[in-house]
Coordinates of C-alpha atoms in Angstrom, one line a residue:
Chain A
M1 CA 6.0 35.4 6.4
F2 CA 4.4 32.2 7.8
P3 CA 5.4 29.7 10.3
A4 CA 5.5 25.9 9.5
K5 CA 2.0 24.4 9.6
G6 CA 1.0 23.5 13.1
V7 CA 4.2 24.9 14.6
K8 CA 4.3 27.8 17.0
T9 CA 7.7 29.1 16.4
S10 CA 7.9 30.4 19.9
S11 CA 7.6 26.8 21.0
I12 CA 10.9 25.7 19.3
P13 CA 13.7 25.5 21.9
G14 CA 16.6 27.6 20.9
Y15 CA 14.8 29.4 18.1
T16 CA 15.5 33.0 18.7
Y17 CA 14.7 34.7 15.4
G18 CA 14.0 38.4 16.0
S19 CA 15.1 38.3 19.6
K20 CA 16.4 41.5 21.0
T21 CA 19.2 39.6 22.6
L22 CA 20.9 38.7 19.3
A23 CA 24.1 40.4 18.3
T24 CA 24.1 42.6 15.2
S25 CA 25.6 40.7 12.3
P26 CA 29.0 41.9 11.1
V27 CA 27.6 41.5 7.6
S28 CA 26.0 44.6 6.2
L29 CA 22.9 44.8 4.1
E30 CA 25.2 46.1 1.3
D31 CA 27.4 42.9 1.7
L32 CA 24.2 40.9 1.4
A33 CA 23.0 42.8 -1.7
R34 CA 26.4 42.0 -3.3
L35 CA 26.0 38.3 -2.5
E36 CA 22.6 38.4 -4.0
S37 CA 24.0 39.9 -7.2
T38 CA 26.7 37.3 -7.3
V39 CA 24.2 34.4 -7.2
L40 CA 22.2 36.1 -10.0
W41 CA 19.2 36.8 -7.6
T42 CA 16.2 38.5 -9.3
D43 CA 12.7 39.6 -8.3
D44 CA 11.4 36.5 -10.1
D45 CA 13.4 34.4 -7.6
V46 CA 11.7 36.1 -4.7
A47 CA 8.3 35.1 -6.1
A48 CA 9.5 31.6 -6.9
L49 CA 10.9 31.2 -3.5
R50 CA 7.7 32.2 -1.8
R51 CA 5.8 29.6 -3.9
A52 CA 8.4 27.0 -3.0
G53 CA 7.7 27.8 0.6
E54 CA 4.1 27.0 0.2
I55 CA 5.0 23.5 -1.0
L56 CA 8.0 22.9 1.3
G57 CA 6.8 24.3 4.5
P58 CA 4.1 21.7 5.1
Q59 CA 6.5 18.9 4.0
A60 CA 9.3 20.1 6.3
D61 CA 9.1 17.0 8.4
R62 CA 9.4 14.6 5.4
I63 CA 12.4 16.7 4.1
L64 CA 14.1 16.4 7.5
D65 CA 13.6 12.6 7.3
V66 CA 15.6 12.6 4.1
W67 CA 18.3 14.9 5.5
Y68 CA 18.6 13.1 8.8
G69 CA 18.7 9.8 6.9
F70 CA 21.6 11.2 4.9
V71 CA 23.5 12.5 7.9
G72 CA 22.9 9.3 9.9
S73 CA 24.3 7.2 7.1
H74 CA 27.8 8.8 7.4
D75 CA 29.9 8.4 10.5
F76 CA 31.8 11.6 9.9
L77 CA 28.6 13.6 9.6
I78 CA 26.6 12.1 12.5
A79 CA 29.7 12.7 14.7
S80 CA 28.7 16.3 14.9
F81 CA 25.7 15.3 17.0
A82 CA 27.8 13.2 19.5
G83 CA 27.0 13.6 23.2
A84 CA 29.5 13.2 26.0
D85 CA 29.7 9.4 25.4
G86 CA 30.7 9.9 21.8
T87 CA 27.6 8.5 20.3
A88 CA 24.8 10.4 18.7
N89 CA 22.6 12.3 21.2
P90 CA 18.9 11.8 20.4
D91 CA 17.9 15.0 22.3
Y92 CA 20.5 17.1 20.5
L93 CA 19.4 15.6 17.2
G94 CA 15.8 16.3 18.0
A95 CA 16.4 19.9 19.1
V96 CA 18.4 20.8 16.0
R97 CA 15.8 19.1 13.8
A98 CA 13.0 21.3 15.0
R99 CA 15.0 24.4 14.2
F100 CA 16.1 22.9 10.9
A101 CA 12.5 22.4 9.9
Q102 CA 11.7 26.0 10.7
W103 CA 14.8 27.1 8.8
I104 CA 13.2 25.7 5.6
V105 CA 10.2 27.9 6.2
D106 CA 12.3 30.9 7.0
V107 CA 14.5 30.5 3.9
C108 CA 11.4 30.6 1.8
S109 CA 9.3 33.2 3.6
R110 CA 11.4 35.7 5.5
D111 CA 12.4 39.1 4.1
R112 CA 16.2 39.4 4.1
D113 CA 16.4 42.4 6.3
Q114 CA 18.7 43.3 9.3
E115 CA 16.7 40.9 11.6
W116 CA 17.3 38.1 9.1
L117 CA 21.0 38.9 8.9
D118 CA 21.3 38.9 12.7
Y119 CA 19.7 35.5 12.9
Q120 CA 22.0 34.1 10.2
H121 CA 24.9 35.4 12.2
E122 CA 23.5 33.6 15.3
I123 CA 23.2 30.3 13.4
A124 CA 26.7 30.8 12.0
L125 CA 28.1 31.1 15.4
R126 CA 26.3 28.0 16.5
H127 CA 28.3 26.0 14.0
T128 CA 31.6 27.3 15.5
A129 CA 33.5 26.8 18.7
A130 CA 32.0 30.1 19.9
K131 CA 28.5 28.7 20.4
K132 CA 28.2 25.1 19.2
N133 CA 26.5 22.9 21.8
L134 CA 25.5 25.8 24.1
T135 CA 22.0 26.3 22.8
D136 CA 21.0 22.7 23.6
G137 CA 23.2 22.3 26.6
V138 CA 25.1 19.4 25.1
S139 CA 28.5 18.2 26.3
S140 CA 29.8 17.1 22.9
P141 CA 33.4 16.2 21.8
A142 CA 32.4 17.9 18.4
S143 CA 33.2 21.5 19.1
V144 CA 32.8 22.9 15.6
I145 CA 31.2 22.0 12.3
N146 CA 34.1 22.2 9.8
L147 CA 33.7 25.0 7.2
R148 CA 34.1 22.5 4.4
Y149 CA 30.8 20.9 5.3
I150 CA 29.0 24.2 5.5
I151 CA 30.0 24.6 1.8
A152 CA 29.6 21.0 0.7
F153 CA 26.1 20.8 2.1
I154 CA 24.9 23.2 -0.6
V155 CA 24.5 20.1 -2.8
P156 CA 22.5 17.7 -0.6
L157 CA 20.3 20.6 0.7
T158 CA 19.6 21.6 -2.9
A159 CA 19.5 18.3 -4.8
T160 CA 17.1 16.6 -2.4
I161 CA 14.6 19.4 -2.6
R162 CA 13.7 18.9 -6.3
P163 CA 11.5 15.8 -5.8
F164 CA 9.4 17.6 -3.1
L165 CA 8.8 20.5 -5.5
A166 CA 8.2 18.2 -8.5
E167 CA 5.5 16.1 -6.8
Q168 CA 3.3 19.2 -6.2
A169 CA 4.2 21.7 -8.9
P170 CA 2.2 21.9 -12.1
D171 CA 5.0 21.9 -14.7
A172 CA 8.7 21.5 -15.2
D173 CA 9.5 25.2 -15.7
E174 CA 7.8 26.0 -12.4
V175 CA 9.8 23.3 -10.7
E176 CA 13.0 24.7 -12.2
A177 CA 12.2 28.3 -11.2
M178 CA 11.5 27.3 -7.6
Y179 CA 14.5 25.0 -7.5
Q180 CA 16.9 27.7 -8.8
A181 CA 15.6 30.2 -6.3
W182 CA 16.1 27.6 -3.5
F183 CA 19.6 26.8 -4.8
K184 CA 20.6 30.5 -4.8
S185 CA 19.1 31.0 -1.3
V186 CA 21.0 28.0 0.2
T187 CA 24.2 29.3 -1.4
I188 CA 23.7 32.8 0.1
T189 CA 23.1 31.2 3.4
A190 CA 26.3 29.1 3.2
A191 CA 28.3 32.2 2.3
L192 CA 26.8 34.0 5.4
W193 CA 27.3 31.1 7.7
A194 CA 31.0 31.1 6.6
E195 CA 31.6 34.6 8.1
P196 CA 32.8 33.7 11.6
Y197 CA 35.3 31.2 10.1
S198 CA 37.6 33.6 8.4
P199 CA 39.1 37.1 8.8
S200 CA 39.1 37.3 5.0
W201 CA 35.4 36.6 4.8
Chain B
M1 CA 42.5 13.4 -19.6
F2 CA 42.6 15.8 -22.4
P3 CA 43.7 19.4 -22.8
A4 CA 41.4 22.1 -24.2
K5 CA 41.2 21.9 -28.0
G6 CA 44.1 23.6 -29.6
V7 CA 45.7 24.5 -26.3
K8 CA 49.1 23.3 -25.2
T9 CA 48.7 23.4 -21.4
S10 CA 52.4 24.0 -21.1
S11 CA 51.9 27.3 -23.0
I12 CA 49.5 28.8 -20.4
P13 CA 51.5 31.2 -18.2
G14 CA 51.2 30.3 -14.5
Y15 CA 49.5 27.0 -15.1
T16 CA 51.6 24.6 -13.0
Y17 CA 49.4 21.5 -12.7
G18 CA 51.6 18.6 -11.9
S19 CA 54.7 20.7 -11.2
K20 CA 57.2 19.2 -8.8
T21 CA 57.5 22.7 -7.2
L22 CA 53.9 22.6 -5.8
A23 CA 53.4 22.2 -2.1
T24 CA 51.6 19.1 -0.9
S25 CA 47.9 20.0 -0.1
P26 CA 47.0 19.9 3.6
V27 CA 43.8 18.2 2.5
S28 CA 44.1 14.5 2.5
L29 CA 42.6 12.1 0.0
E30 CA 40.4 10.9 2.9
D31 CA 39.1 14.4 3.4
L32 CA 38.4 14.5 -0.3
A33 CA 36.5 11.3 -0.2
R34 CA 34.4 12.6 2.6
L35 CA 33.6 15.7 0.6
E36 CA 32.6 13.6 -2.3
S37 CA 30.3 11.6 -0.1
T38 CA 28.8 14.8 1.2
V39 CA 27.9 16.1 -2.3
L40 CA 26.4 12.7 -3.1
W41 CA 29.1 11.9 -5.7
T42 CA 28.7 8.6 -7.5
D43 CA 30.4 6.7 -10.3
D44 CA 27.6 7.8 -12.6
D45 CA 28.8 11.4 -11.9
V46 CA 32.3 10.5 -13.0
A47 CA 31.0 9.3 -16.4
A48 CA 28.6 12.3 -16.8
L49 CA 31.4 14.7 -15.9
R50 CA 33.6 13.2 -18.6
R51 CA 30.8 13.6 -21.1
A52 CA 30.3 17.2 -20.0
G53 CA 34.0 17.8 -20.6
E54 CA 33.7 16.7 -24.2
I55 CA 31.1 19.4 -24.7
L56 CA 32.4 22.1 -22.5
G57 CA 36.1 21.9 -23.3
P58 CA 35.8 23.0 -26.9
Q59 CA 33.4 25.8 -25.8
A60 CA 35.6 27.0 -23.0
D61 CA 36.3 30.4 -24.7
R62 CA 32.5 31.1 -25.1
I63 CA 31.9 30.1 -21.5
L64 CA 34.6 32.5 -20.4
D65 CA 32.9 35.3 -22.5
V66 CA 29.8 34.7 -20.3
W67 CA 31.7 34.6 -17.0
Y68 CA 33.9 37.6 -17.8
G69 CA 30.8 39.5 -19.0
F70 CA 29.2 38.8 -15.6
V71 CA 32.3 39.8 -13.6
G72 CA 32.8 42.9 -15.7
S73 CA 29.3 44.1 -15.1
H74 CA 29.8 44.3 -11.3
D75 CA 32.2 46.8 -9.9
F76 CA 32.8 44.8 -6.7
L77 CA 33.8 41.7 -8.7
I78 CA 36.0 43.4 -11.4
A79 CA 37.8 45.2 -8.6
S80 CA 39.7 41.9 -7.9
F81 CA 41.4 42.4 -11.2
A82 CA 42.5 46.0 -10.5
G83 CA 46.1 46.9 -11.4
A84 CA 48.2 49.5 -9.6
D85 CA 46.1 52.4 -10.9
G86 CA 42.9 50.9 -9.5
T87 CA 41.3 50.0 -12.8
A88 CA 41.0 46.5 -14.3
N89 CA 44.3 45.3 -15.7
P90 CA 43.8 43.7 -19.1
D91 CA 46.9 41.6 -18.9
Y92 CA 45.9 40.2 -15.5
L93 CA 42.4 39.5 -16.8
G94 CA 43.8 37.8 -19.8
A95 CA 46.3 35.6 -17.9
V96 CA 43.6 34.4 -15.4
R97 CA 41.2 33.8 -18.3
A98 CA 43.6 31.3 -20.0
R99 CA 44.0 29.4 -16.7
F100 CA 40.2 29.6 -16.0
A101 CA 39.5 28.0 -19.4
Q102 CA 41.9 25.2 -18.7
W103 CA 40.2 24.8 -15.3
I104 CA 36.9 23.9 -17.0
V105 CA 38.7 21.2 -18.9
D106 CA 40.5 20.0 -15.8
V107 CA 37.4 19.9 -13.6
C108 CA 35.8 17.5 -16.2
S109 CA 38.7 15.4 -17.2
R110 CA 41.3 15.1 -14.4
D111 CA 41.4 12.3 -11.9
R112 CA 41.0 13.6 -8.3
D113 CA 44.3 12.3 -7.1
Q114 CA 47.1 13.8 -5.0
E115 CA 48.4 15.8 -7.9
W116 CA 44.9 17.2 -8.4
L117 CA 44.6 18.1 -4.7
D118 CA 48.0 19.8 -4.7
Y119 CA 47.0 22.0 -7.6
Q120 CA 43.7 22.9 -6.0
H121 CA 45.7 24.0 -3.0
E122 CA 47.9 26.1 -5.3
I123 CA 44.8 27.8 -6.8
A124 CA 43.3 28.2 -3.3
L125 CA 46.5 30.1 -2.2
R126 CA 46.3 32.3 -5.3
H127 CA 43.0 33.7 -4.0
T128 CA 44.5 34.7 -0.7
A129 CA 47.0 37.2 0.5
A130 CA 49.6 34.4 0.5
K131 CA 49.8 34.3 -3.4
K132 CA 47.3 36.6 -5.1
N133 CA 48.9 38.7 -7.8
L134 CA 52.2 36.9 -7.6
T135 CA 51.7 34.5 -10.4
D136 CA 51.0 37.2 -12.9
G137 CA 53.3 39.8 -11.4
V138 CA 50.5 42.3 -10.8
S139 CA 50.7 45.2 -8.4
S140 CA 47.0 45.2 -7.3
P141 CA 45.3 46.9 -4.4
A142 CA 43.1 43.8 -4.2
S143 CA 45.1 41.5 -2.1
V144 CA 42.6 38.7 -1.5
I145 CA 39.4 37.3 -3.0
N146 CA 37.0 37.3 -0.1
L147 CA 35.8 33.9 1.0
R148 CA 32.2 34.7 0.5
Y149 CA 32.7 35.0 -3.3
I150 CA 34.5 31.7 -3.5
I151 CA 31.2 30.2 -2.1
A152 CA 28.7 32.5 -3.9
F153 CA 30.3 31.8 -7.3
I154 CA 29.0 28.2 -7.1
V155 CA 25.8 29.6 -8.5
P156 CA 27.0 31.5 -11.5
L157 CA 29.6 28.9 -12.4
T158 CA 26.9 26.3 -12.3
A159 CA 23.8 28.0 -13.6
T160 CA 25.5 29.4 -16.7
I161 CA 26.8 26.0 -17.8
R162 CA 23.4 24.4 -18.4
P163 CA 22.7 26.2 -21.8
F164 CA 26.1 25.1 -23.1
L165 CA 25.3 21.5 -22.2
A166 CA 21.7 21.7 -23.5
E167 CA 22.6 23.0 -27.0
Q168 CA 24.6 19.9 -27.7
A169 CA 23.2 17.1 -25.5
P170 CA 20.6 14.7 -26.9
D171 CA 18.0 14.9 -24.2
A172 CA 16.9 16.5 -20.9
D173 CA 17.9 13.6 -18.7
E174 CA 21.5 13.7 -20.1
V175 CA 21.7 17.4 -19.6
E176 CA 20.5 17.0 -16.1
A177 CA 23.1 14.3 -15.3
M178 CA 26.0 16.3 -16.7
Y179 CA 24.7 19.5 -15.0
Q180 CA 24.5 17.8 -11.6
A181 CA 27.9 16.3 -11.9
W182 CA 29.3 19.7 -12.8
F183 CA 27.4 21.3 -9.8
K184 CA 28.8 18.7 -7.4
S185 CA 32.3 19.2 -8.8
V186 CA 32.2 23.0 -8.6
T187 CA 31.0 22.7 -5.0
I188 CA 33.8 20.3 -4.1
T189 CA 36.2 22.8 -5.6
A190 CA 34.8 25.7 -3.6
A191 CA 35.1 23.7 -0.4
L192 CA 38.8 22.9 -1.2
W193 CA 39.6 26.5 -2.2
A194 CA 38.2 27.6 1.2
E195 CA 40.9 25.6 3.0
P196 CA 43.5 28.4 3.5
Y197 CA 40.9 30.8 4.8
S198 CA 40.1 29.1 8.1
P199 CA 41.8 27.1 10.9
S200 CA 38.4 25.3 11.3
W201 CA 38.4 24.2 7.6

C-alpha cells in the first residue's frame, strides 16, 4: 500500500479508511470473492493493478482534471455538487476531489480485506440519502446520487484511464493488462457501491 | 435492424420485443439520453456498434457457448437456473439462451427508442421477483438475480467479445472502436436493468 505522492492521507478531510468508527460492511468476504470470480479476476490482475497504481497514483491530479471536466460539462452531473443556492459548491467539489484522488490510489494499492470492504460500504452510504452531504457539511438539494450513474460511470472511469497508462507503459500488452485490471476493479467497486440501494443486492 | 441469421425472432419463446402487451418503461427517453451522455456515447459508436453486429450476430451461438461455459463453471451463477429439484434446468437454460442470442443482435442493431426502452424494462423485471421464472414456466428456488451480478456481468459480457471481433475485423483500431461501442451499450443496459431494484434508481 502507498499513499498518493505528497499526500498525507490523514490530512484528507472526510477520508476515514481504516477508522474504528466505520460500520461493518453487510457484504461478506465470500460475496466479494464471488464478485471477483464474476469479473474474471486473476492473480495476474492483482500484479497489473499494482503496476497501474505506480503510474496512476502520481498522476491522480491530472486524472481528476479530466473527470471533473467531464462532470462539469453536464448539468445533470454537476447538479450532485449543488450547494444550498442550487449552484455547484466549490468547497464541496474540492473536498470530494481530494478523496477521489486518494480513491485512485486505494483501488490500485489496497488489499481487498474486511477494512477495505468496510470503507467501500462507507463510500456507498455517502452516495445515498443516508449519508450524502454529511461528511462535508453541505446543505445540498441533491440528496442522493442515483444508482444508474453509479453503474454508468464505469465507462468514463475506465475509458479515460487508458491514455494515462499508455503514455508511460512500455508496450500495448502491458497497457491492456493494466487497463483490464482497472476495468474489473472499477466494476467490482460499482457493484459494492450499489449495495445500499436495493434489498435484492 | 436485422434478426440473427437463420432465426425468426417470432419463433423464440418468450421473446416479446415490440409487443403491445408490454408495460411502458418508467425510464424516459430523456433519462436514456443522459445515460448515453454519461457513457460518452457518440454517433461514431452507433456506426461501430452496427458493424459489430454484422460480426457478432452470425456468431451468437458461439458466443453463448462461451458465456454458458462461464456460468456453468460457477455454482453461484448456475444456481439462477435451478429447477424445482435445485439442479440446473436444461429447458430453462435453453429458453434463456435463445433470447440471450437474440439480445446480442438487438444490442447492436435496434434503435434505442420507446419500444426498445419498454423491452429493456420487461427484461429487467424478468431478473426480479416480479417476473423471474414466469416467462418460461419454471418452478425455481432462485426467485431473483441479485443486482450485484447485473452490474458485475458488464465485465464478462464485454471482455469475452473482443476475440470474436478481432478474428474478423481488419485492424486493431476497428476492433477497439467496436469493442468500446459494445462496452458502452452493455453498461447502458445494466444501468437500465437496475431500475426495478431501487427507488433511488
